[in-house]
Short mmCIF file of C-alpha atoms in Angstrom, two decimals:
data_model
loop_
_atom_site.label_atom_id
_atom_site.label_comp_id
_atom_site.label_asym_id
_atom_site.label_seq_id
_atom_site.Cartn_x
_atom_site.Cartn_y
_atom_site.Cartn_z
CA MET V 1 1.24 9.07 -4.69
CA LYS V 2 4.79 7.96 -4.27
CA LYS V 3 4.13 5.68 -1.28
CA LYS V 4 6.35 3.21 0.39
CA LEU V 5 6.50 -0.45 -0.51
CA LEU V 6 4.94 -3.62 0.84
CA ALA V 7 4.49 -2.55 4.46
CA VAL V 8 2.32 0.32 3.34
CA LEU V 9 -0.12 -1.89 1.53
CA MET V 10 -1.77 -3.48 4.55
CA ALA V 11 -1.69 -0.46 6.82
CA ALA V 12 -2.71 2.15 4.31
CA THR V 13 -5.57 -0.05 3.17
CA MET V 14 -6.94 0.31 6.69
CA VAL V 15 -7.17 4.03 6.10
CA SER V 16 -9.56 3.51 3.24
CA SER V 17 -11.85 1.49 5.50
CA LEU V 18 -12.58 4.65 7.47
CA VAL V 19 -14.91 5.69 4.65
CA ALA V 20 -17.71 3.21 4.00
CA CYS V 21 -17.19 1.17 0.85
CA GLY V 22 -19.82 1.69 -1.80
CA GLU V 23 -21.09 4.91 -0.24
CA ALA V 24 -20.62 8.40 -1.61
CA THR V 25 -17.29 9.65 -0.28
CA THR V 26 -17.94 13.33 0.18
CA ALA V 27 -16.06 14.19 3.34
CA GLU V 28 -16.01 17.90 4.08
CA PRO V 29 -13.39 19.93 5.92
CA ALA V 30 -14.16 21.15 9.39
CA ASP V 31 -16.71 23.96 9.57
CA THR V 32 -14.80 27.20 9.86
CA THR V 33 -17.86 29.40 10.23
CA GLN V 34 -19.26 28.10 13.50
CA ALA V 35 -17.86 29.45 16.77
CA GLU V 36 -16.40 27.04 19.30
CA THR V 37 -18.74 25.83 22.02
CA THR V 38 -17.78 25.22 25.64
CA GLU V 39 -19.44 23.97 28.78
CA THR V 40 -19.38 27.43 30.30
CA THR V 41 -21.92 30.16 29.71
CA GLU V 42 -21.59 32.39 26.64
CA ALA V 43 -18.75 34.88 26.86
CA ALA V 44 -19.62 38.45 27.69
CA PRO V 45 -19.62 40.99 24.82
CA GLU V 46 -16.48 42.59 26.23
CA GLN V 47 -14.72 39.21 26.26
CA LYS V 48 -15.85 38.45 22.70
CA ALA V 49 -14.56 41.80 21.51
CA GLU V 50 -11.22 41.13 23.18
CA GLU V 51 -11.00 37.66 21.57
CA THR V 52 -11.85 39.08 18.14
CA THR V 53 -9.21 41.76 18.52
CA THR V 54 -6.65 39.14 19.54
CA GLU V 55 -7.50 36.98 16.49
CA ALA V 56 -7.24 39.96 14.17
CA ALA V 57 -3.87 40.87 15.63
CA ALA V 58 -2.69 37.29 15.18
CA ALA V 59 -3.85 37.28 11.55
CA SER V 60 -2.01 40.54 10.86
CA ASP V 61 1.22 38.86 12.04
CA MET V 62 0.70 35.89 9.71
CA LYS V 63 3.77 35.10 7.59
CA VAL V 64 3.61 32.13 5.22
CA ALA V 65 6.52 30.04 3.96
CA MET V 66 6.38 27.06 1.65
CA ILE V 67 9.10 24.41 1.62
CA THR V 68 9.57 22.42 -1.59
CA ASP V 69 10.01 18.67 -1.21
CA TYR V 70 12.84 17.63 -3.52
CA GLY V 71 11.78 19.52 -6.64
CA ASP V 72 11.38 23.14 -7.58
CA ILE V 73 8.47 25.55 -7.95
CA THR V 74 8.58 25.03 -11.72
CA ASP V 75 7.99 21.25 -11.56
CA GLN V 76 4.45 21.58 -12.98
CA SER V 77 3.34 19.32 -10.16
CA PHE V 78 2.84 19.49 -6.38
CA ASN V 79 5.50 22.13 -5.71
CA GLN V 80 4.40 24.52 -8.43
CA SER V 81 0.69 24.17 -7.67
CA THR V 82 1.28 24.78 -3.96
CA TYR V 83 3.62 27.69 -4.58
CA GLU V 84 1.19 29.42 -6.95
CA ALA V 85 -1.72 28.97 -4.52
CA CYS V 86 0.30 30.39 -1.61
CA GLN V 87 1.62 33.26 -3.70
CA LYS V 88 -1.86 34.18 -4.92
CA PHE V 89 -3.25 34.09 -1.39
CA GLY V 90 -0.42 36.27 -0.11
CA ASN V 91 -0.86 38.83 -2.87
CA GLU V 92 -4.62 39.03 -2.45
CA ASN V 93 -4.46 39.34 1.33
CA GLY V 94 -1.35 41.46 1.79
CA ILE V 95 0.39 38.62 3.66
CA ASP V 96 4.14 38.07 3.52
CA PHE V 97 4.97 34.89 1.59
CA THR V 98 8.17 33.23 0.47
CA TYR V 99 9.46 29.75 -0.28
CA TYR V 100 12.54 27.72 0.58
CA LYS V 101 14.14 24.97 -1.49
CA PRO V 102 16.17 22.27 0.29
CA GLU V 103 19.62 21.59 -1.12
CA GLY V 104 18.85 17.91 -1.52
CA ASP V 105 16.31 15.15 -0.97
CA SER V 106 16.57 14.22 2.69
CA ASP V 107 14.70 14.80 5.93
CA ALA V 108 17.67 16.70 7.32
CA GLU V 109 17.73 19.12 4.40
CA ARG V 110 13.98 19.71 4.58
CA GLU V 111 14.26 20.25 8.33
CA ALA V 112 17.05 22.77 7.74
CA MET V 113 14.69 24.83 5.57
CA ILE V 114 11.96 24.67 8.22
CA ASP V 115 14.50 25.87 10.79
CA LYS V 116 15.52 28.72 8.51
CA ALA V 117 11.93 29.74 7.78
CA VAL V 118 11.13 29.90 11.49
CA ALA V 119 14.34 31.81 12.20
CA ASP V 120 13.32 34.28 9.50
CA GLY V 121 10.04 34.91 11.30
CA TYR V 122 7.62 32.76 9.28
CA ASN V 123 4.92 31.24 11.47
CA VAL V 124 2.88 29.27 8.89
CA ILE V 125 4.74 26.50 7.03
CA VAL V 126 3.14 24.80 4.00
CA MET V 127 4.62 21.47 2.89
CA PRO V 128 3.50 19.50 -0.21
CA GLY V 129 3.90 15.75 -0.33
CA TYR V 130 4.51 12.63 1.77
CA ALA V 131 8.26 13.28 1.81
CA PHE V 132 7.70 15.77 4.63
CA ALA V 133 6.58 13.14 7.14
CA GLY V 134 10.03 12.80 8.69
CA ALA V 135 10.57 16.54 8.87
CA ILE V 136 7.19 17.03 10.54
CA LYS V 137 8.00 14.43 13.18
CA ASP V 138 11.32 16.11 13.94
CA THR V 139 10.19 19.76 13.98
CA ALA V 140 6.50 20.08 14.89
CA GLU V 141 7.02 19.82 18.64
CA THR V 142 10.16 21.95 18.46
CA TYR V 143 8.09 24.86 17.17
CA PRO V 144 4.72 24.63 18.99
CA ASP V 145 3.76 28.19 17.96
CA VAL V 146 4.24 27.50 14.25
CA LYS V 147 1.26 26.27 12.22
CA PHE V 148 2.18 23.44 9.83
CA VAL V 149 -0.01 22.69 6.80
CA ALA V 150 0.84 19.35 5.17
CA LEU V 151 -0.58 18.28 1.82
CA ASP V 152 -1.00 14.58 1.00
CA VAL V 153 0.82 13.38 4.13
CA SER V 154 -1.08 10.43 5.58
CA GLU V 155 -1.27 9.15 9.14
CA TYR V 156 0.72 6.10 8.12
CA ASP V 157 3.44 8.34 6.64
CA LEU V 158 3.70 10.03 10.02
CA GLU V 159 3.33 7.06 12.35
CA GLY V 160 4.08 3.90 10.38
CA ASP V 161 3.00 0.61 11.94
CA ALA V 162 2.31 2.41 15.24
CA SER V 163 -0.60 4.31 13.68
CA ASP V 164 -4.01 3.77 15.24
CA PHE V 165 -5.69 5.58 12.31
CA ASN V 166 -7.61 8.02 14.48
CA ASN V 167 -7.13 10.90 12.03
CA GLU V 168 -5.10 12.86 14.54
CA THR V 169 -1.63 14.33 14.22
CA TYR V 170 0.59 16.78 16.08
CA ALA V 171 -1.29 19.57 17.86
CA ASN V 172 0.07 22.28 15.55
CA VAL V 173 -0.18 20.30 12.29
CA PHE V 174 -3.03 19.90 9.82
CA SER V 175 -2.68 17.28 7.10
CA ALA V 176 -4.89 16.79 4.05
CA VAL V 177 -5.22 13.49 2.22
CA TYR V 178 -7.49 12.98 -0.77
CA GLN V 179 -10.18 10.59 -2.03
CA GLU V 180 -8.43 9.43 -5.19
CA GLU V 181 -11.27 7.16 -6.26
CA LEU V 182 -13.45 10.20 -7.04
CA PRO V 183 -11.27 11.91 -9.69
CA GLY V 184 -10.37 8.45 -10.96
CA TYR V 185 -14.08 7.78 -11.54
CA MET V 186 -14.50 11.13 -13.28
CA ALA V 187 -11.59 10.41 -15.64
CA GLY V 188 -12.88 6.96 -16.61
CA TYR V 189 -16.43 8.20 -17.08
CA ALA V 190 -15.26 11.17 -19.15
CA ALA V 191 -13.00 9.08 -21.39
CA VAL V 192 -15.81 6.74 -22.42
CA LYS V 193 -18.30 9.58 -22.87
CA MET V 194 -15.72 11.30 -25.08
CA GLY V 195 -15.90 8.28 -27.38
CA TYR V 196 -12.88 6.23 -26.31
CA THR V 197 -13.67 2.54 -25.96
CA LYS V 198 -10.20 1.01 -25.61
CA LEU V 199 -8.65 2.35 -22.41
CA GLY V 200 -5.61 1.61 -20.30
CA PHE V 201 -4.66 2.15 -16.68
CA LEU V 202 -0.92 2.25 -15.99
CA GLY V 203 -0.32 2.59 -12.26
CA GLY V 204 3.00 3.16 -10.54
CA MET V 205 3.19 0.82 -7.58
CA ALA V 206 0.13 -1.05 -6.34
CA VAL V 207 -0.24 0.98 -3.15
CA PRO V 208 -3.70 2.01 -1.88
CA ALA V 209 -3.71 5.56 -3.30
CA VAL V 210 -2.81 4.29 -6.78
CA ILE V 211 -5.27 1.42 -6.49
CA ARG V 212 -8.07 3.79 -5.51
CA TYR V 213 -7.33 5.93 -8.56
CA GLY V 214 -7.39 2.84 -10.76
CA TYR V 215 -10.48 1.20 -9.30
CA GLY V 216 -12.31 4.53 -9.46
CA PHE V 217 -11.25 4.82 -13.12
CA VAL V 218 -12.70 1.39 -13.88
CA GLN V 219 -15.94 2.19 -12.04
CA GLY V 220 -16.40 5.40 -14.03
CA ALA V 221 -15.63 3.79 -17.39
CA ASP V 222 -17.95 0.89 -16.56
CA ALA V 223 -20.81 3.23 -15.64
CA ALA V 224 -20.43 5.24 -18.85
CA ALA V 225 -20.27 2.04 -20.93
CA ALA V 226 -23.53 0.86 -19.36
CA GLU V 227 -25.22 4.20 -20.02
CA LEU V 228 -24.13 4.25 -23.66
CA GLY V 229 -24.65 0.54 -24.28
CA THR V 230 -21.20 0.32 -25.81
CA ASP V 231 -18.38 -2.22 -25.53
CA VAL V 232 -15.41 -0.94 -23.53
CA GLU V 233 -12.11 -2.72 -22.97
CA ILE V 234 -9.57 -1.73 -20.31
CA ASN V 235 -5.94 -2.90 -20.13
CA TYR V 236 -4.82 -2.65 -16.50
CA ALA V 237 -1.28 -2.95 -15.11
CA TYR V 238 1.25 -1.52 -12.65
CA GLY V 239 4.79 -0.61 -13.56
CA ASN V 240 5.93 -1.54 -10.02
CA GLN V 241 7.86 1.74 -9.93
CA PHE V 242 7.12 5.45 -10.12
CA TYR V 243 9.09 6.23 -13.27
CA GLY V 244 9.06 5.15 -16.87
CA ASP V 245 11.75 3.06 -18.54
CA ALA V 246 12.35 0.99 -21.68
CA ASP V 247 10.53 -2.08 -20.34
CA ILE V 248 7.39 -0.15 -19.43
CA THR V 249 7.49 1.76 -22.70
CA ALA V 250 7.65 -1.58 -24.55
CA ALA V 251 4.53 -2.73 -22.70
CA MET V 252 2.78 0.54 -23.59
CA ASP V 253 3.82 0.06 -27.22
CA THR V 254 1.98 -3.26 -27.15
CA TRP V 255 -1.12 -1.57 -25.74
CA TYR V 256 -1.26 1.38 -28.10
CA GLN V 257 -0.29 -0.57 -31.20
CA GLY V 258 -2.91 -3.14 -30.21
CA GLY V 259 -5.66 -0.52 -30.31
CA THR V 260 -5.58 1.19 -26.90
CA GLU V 261 -6.63 4.80 -27.45
CA VAL V 262 -5.96 6.48 -24.10
CA VAL V 263 -4.00 5.50 -20.98
CA PHE V 264 -4.47 6.89 -17.48
CA ALA V 265 -0.82 7.17 -16.37
CA CYS V 266 -1.01 7.20 -12.60
CA GLY V 267 2.25 7.28 -10.71
CA GLY V 268 4.89 10.00 -10.63
CA GLY V 269 7.04 10.02 -13.76
CA ILE V 270 5.61 6.81 -15.20
CA PHE V 271 3.67 8.97 -17.67
CA THR V 272 6.87 9.23 -19.73
CA SER V 273 6.50 5.63 -20.91
CA ALA V 274 2.82 6.11 -21.76
CA GLY V 275 3.56 9.35 -23.58
CA GLU V 276 6.47 7.93 -25.54
CA ALA V 277 4.37 5.01 -26.77
CA ALA V 278 1.31 7.19 -27.44
CA ALA V 279 3.33 9.60 -29.59
CA LYS V 280 4.16 6.82 -32.05
CA VAL V 281 0.50 6.19 -32.94
CA GLY V 282 -1.26 9.44 -32.08
CA GLY V 283 -2.56 8.04 -28.80
CA LYS V 284 -3.83 9.98 -25.79
CA VAL V 285 -2.90 10.16 -22.10
CA ILE V 286 -4.71 11.13 -18.88
CA GLY V 287 -2.60 12.87 -16.24
CA VAL V 288 -2.78 12.55 -12.46
CA ASP V 289 -2.62 14.57 -9.21
CA VAL V 290 -2.22 17.97 -10.90
CA ASP V 291 -2.97 19.34 -14.36
CA GLN V 292 -0.26 17.57 -16.37
CA ALA V 293 -1.27 18.83 -19.81
CA ALA V 294 1.58 21.33 -20.05
CA THR V 295 4.12 18.73 -18.95
CA ILE V 296 2.96 15.81 -21.10
CA ASP V 297 2.02 17.84 -24.17
CA GLY V 298 5.22 19.84 -23.90
CA MET V 299 7.32 16.69 -23.76
CA PHE V 300 5.52 14.87 -26.56
CA GLU V 301 2.84 16.58 -28.64
CA LYS V 302 0.10 19.16 -28.20
CA GLY V 303 -3.31 17.71 -27.45
CA MET V 304 -2.03 14.36 -26.15
CA THR V 305 -3.46 14.95 -22.64
CA ILE V 306 -7.26 14.80 -22.73
CA THR V 307 -7.67 15.51 -19.00
CA SER V 308 -6.01 15.04 -15.60
CA ALA V 309 -7.51 13.51 -12.45
CA MET V 310 -6.54 16.09 -9.86
CA LYS V 311 -6.13 16.67 -6.15
CA GLY V 312 -7.27 20.17 -5.21
CA LEU V 313 -4.10 21.60 -3.73
CA GLN V 314 -5.21 25.17 -4.43
CA ALA V 315 -8.56 24.67 -2.71
CA THR V 316 -6.79 23.11 0.28
CA VAL V 317 -4.28 25.95 0.55
CA ASN V 318 -7.04 28.55 0.27
CA THR V 319 -9.15 26.85 2.93
CA LEU V 320 -6.35 26.50 5.45
CA LEU V 321 -4.71 29.88 4.96
CA SER V 322 -8.12 31.57 5.11
CA ALA V 323 -8.88 29.73 8.34
CA ILE V 324 -5.59 30.87 9.86
CA ARG V 325 -6.19 34.44 8.67
CA ASP V 326 -9.67 34.43 10.20
CA GLY V 327 -8.61 32.99 13.54
CA GLN V 328 -10.16 29.57 12.86
CA TRP V 329 -7.01 27.43 13.01
CA ASP V 330 -8.36 25.46 15.98
CA SER V 331 -10.94 23.88 13.65
CA TYR V 332 -8.08 22.16 11.82
CA ALA V 333 -5.12 21.90 14.19
CA GLY V 334 -4.16 18.36 15.12
CA LYS V 335 -6.32 16.75 12.42
CA ILE V 336 -5.89 14.66 9.29
CA GLN V 337 -8.81 15.02 6.90
CA ASN V 338 -9.71 12.91 3.89
CA LEU V 339 -10.89 15.51 1.38
CA GLY V 340 -13.15 15.04 -1.61
CA LEU V 341 -16.24 16.81 -2.94
CA VAL V 342 -18.04 19.52 -1.00
CA SER V 343 -20.01 21.44 -3.65
CA GLY V 344 -22.06 20.52 -6.68
CA ASP V 345 -22.46 24.19 -7.60
CA ASP V 346 -19.03 25.81 -7.20
CA LEU V 347 -16.48 23.30 -8.43
CA SER V 348 -13.57 25.51 -7.35
CA LEU V 349 -14.39 24.60 -3.74
CA ASN V 350 -13.85 20.88 -4.30
CA TYR V 351 -10.69 19.07 -3.28
CA VAL V 352 -10.71 16.64 -6.22
CA GLY V 353 -11.78 16.97 -9.84
CA LEU V 354 -10.78 17.12 -13.50
CA ALA V 355 -8.39 19.70 -14.90
CA ASP V 356 -9.52 22.98 -16.45
CA SER V 357 -7.47 21.97 -19.50
CA THR V 358 -9.79 19.01 -20.21
CA VAL V 359 -10.42 18.67 -23.95
CA TRP V 360 -14.21 18.76 -24.05
CA THR V 361 -15.99 16.91 -26.87
CA ASP V 362 -19.54 16.65 -28.20
CA GLY V 363 -19.95 13.52 -26.10
CA PHE V 364 -18.69 15.09 -22.88
CA GLN V 365 -18.84 18.84 -22.46
CA LYS V 366 -18.14 20.99 -19.42
CA ALA V 367 -21.84 21.05 -18.56
CA ASP V 368 -21.81 17.23 -18.51
CA TYR V 369 -18.87 17.29 -16.12
CA GLU V 370 -20.65 19.74 -13.85
CA ALA V 371 -23.73 17.50 -13.85
CA LEU V 372 -21.56 14.48 -13.02
CA VAL V 373 -20.03 16.26 -10.02
CA ALA V 374 -23.46 17.37 -8.83
CA ASP V 375 -24.70 13.77 -8.95
CA MET V 376 -21.67 12.60 -7.00
CA VAL V 377 -22.15 15.27 -4.34
CA SER V 378 -25.86 14.50 -3.98
CA GLY V 379 -25.22 10.78 -3.64
CA LYS V 380 -27.01 9.85 -6.84
CA ILE V 381 -23.68 8.40 -7.98
CA THR V 382 -21.65 6.48 -5.40
CA VAL V 383 -18.04 5.39 -5.74
CA SER V 384 -16.40 2.61 -3.74
CA ASN V 385 -13.08 3.43 -2.11
CA ASP V 386 -12.25 -0.20 -1.36
CA SER V 387 -8.69 -0.97 -2.43
CA SER V 388 -8.50 -4.44 -0.88
CA ALA V 389 -9.43 -6.56 -3.93
CA GLU V 390 -6.51 -8.02 -5.87
CA GLN V 391 -7.84 -6.64 -9.14
CA PRO V 392 -10.65 -4.36 -10.35
CA SER V 393 -14.02 -5.66 -11.46
CA ALA V 394 -16.72 -4.36 -13.79
CA THR V 395 -20.17 -5.36 -14.96
CA THR V 396 -20.13 -4.00 -18.51
CA ALA V 397 -16.52 -3.20 -19.42
CA LYS V 398 -14.02 -5.96 -20.14
CA ILE V 399 -10.84 -5.78 -18.03
CA ASN V 400 -7.52 -7.27 -19.08
CA PHE V 401 -5.67 -7.34 -15.77
CA GLN V 402 -1.93 -7.82 -16.25
CA GLY V 403 -0.49 -7.31 -12.76
CA ASN V 404 3.02 -5.86 -12.50
CA ILE V 405 4.92 -5.18 -15.71
CA LYS V 406 8.21 -5.46 -13.82
#
């Protein structure tokens, strides 16, 4: 989410073009159940048995370490979600797990924790967030026998302007990025179905990931408005920064006091301005990336957060650590995958979605959400991932586009 500035806009937009605009974006992770094929004849039973034994031995030596970015494991965001997923996997599989917290926010300090983890015997390193790009570049080749799992680290983060966007990374690194337009769509659709007709989208900076969240949000709200035959109005703006302040709060005051009922606050700590303004009039907020209900409600008032548009960090961690445990790392090593929806039946397998803490209403219940996901997986509902337009568009909803607040 917290992407770089202007240079990112053009290059990262190219990433989104890898998935066809207007088509269902339901990329799946690599198949971890199918054995590798080669040009040689099938291995003899004795060879297969030896390979299986070798994989099992490798899995038994698996030791997992997580490095926090610049926060702690109690941040109720990327660090905490990743830590809890790794800890749960370790406990359930009898695998040694620990975490390391850098002393500060720099590549050097993150690299120091990677060095320490490797020195301590950990051979699987999990890293949440784009801030690890520099550390990956400086350590991946130094430790070719260590498996690095990066969450939300894009090819542009790793390679900058030199990126050829071929979805490849270092041979011992797997990186997951996410299809933000899909949970954005779900959040907008849900809000209107819940009965809200005056919405707001407050983005951080207008970088492609934030734009995809916002344009997905508009698409979902627009679709629900058309289904219900109701008038929907959406205020849309960017704070031009990833944190709230007095100026952004003043803008949110104008929105909420002017009738806006719920704002999708999409960009790091910018939710503080939305929450502060919402609290004055009993307004609502939608969280982003992880389930932010505890954070936002705890800071302002219980029930303020109606849902969160989430990236499935737990599903990603489970998939990758299971693959490593089962000797299937080669299906992921060296790849960057754009993850979205993979199941219309078991929502826990999906890499994007709405939070379990969603406040269901008569207009939008959990069964309605499950049906929505199923329609998105089947292709009945398609969501554009195009972030190139200067502003969002809709056919039914009215959009008040305000550009950058600051």
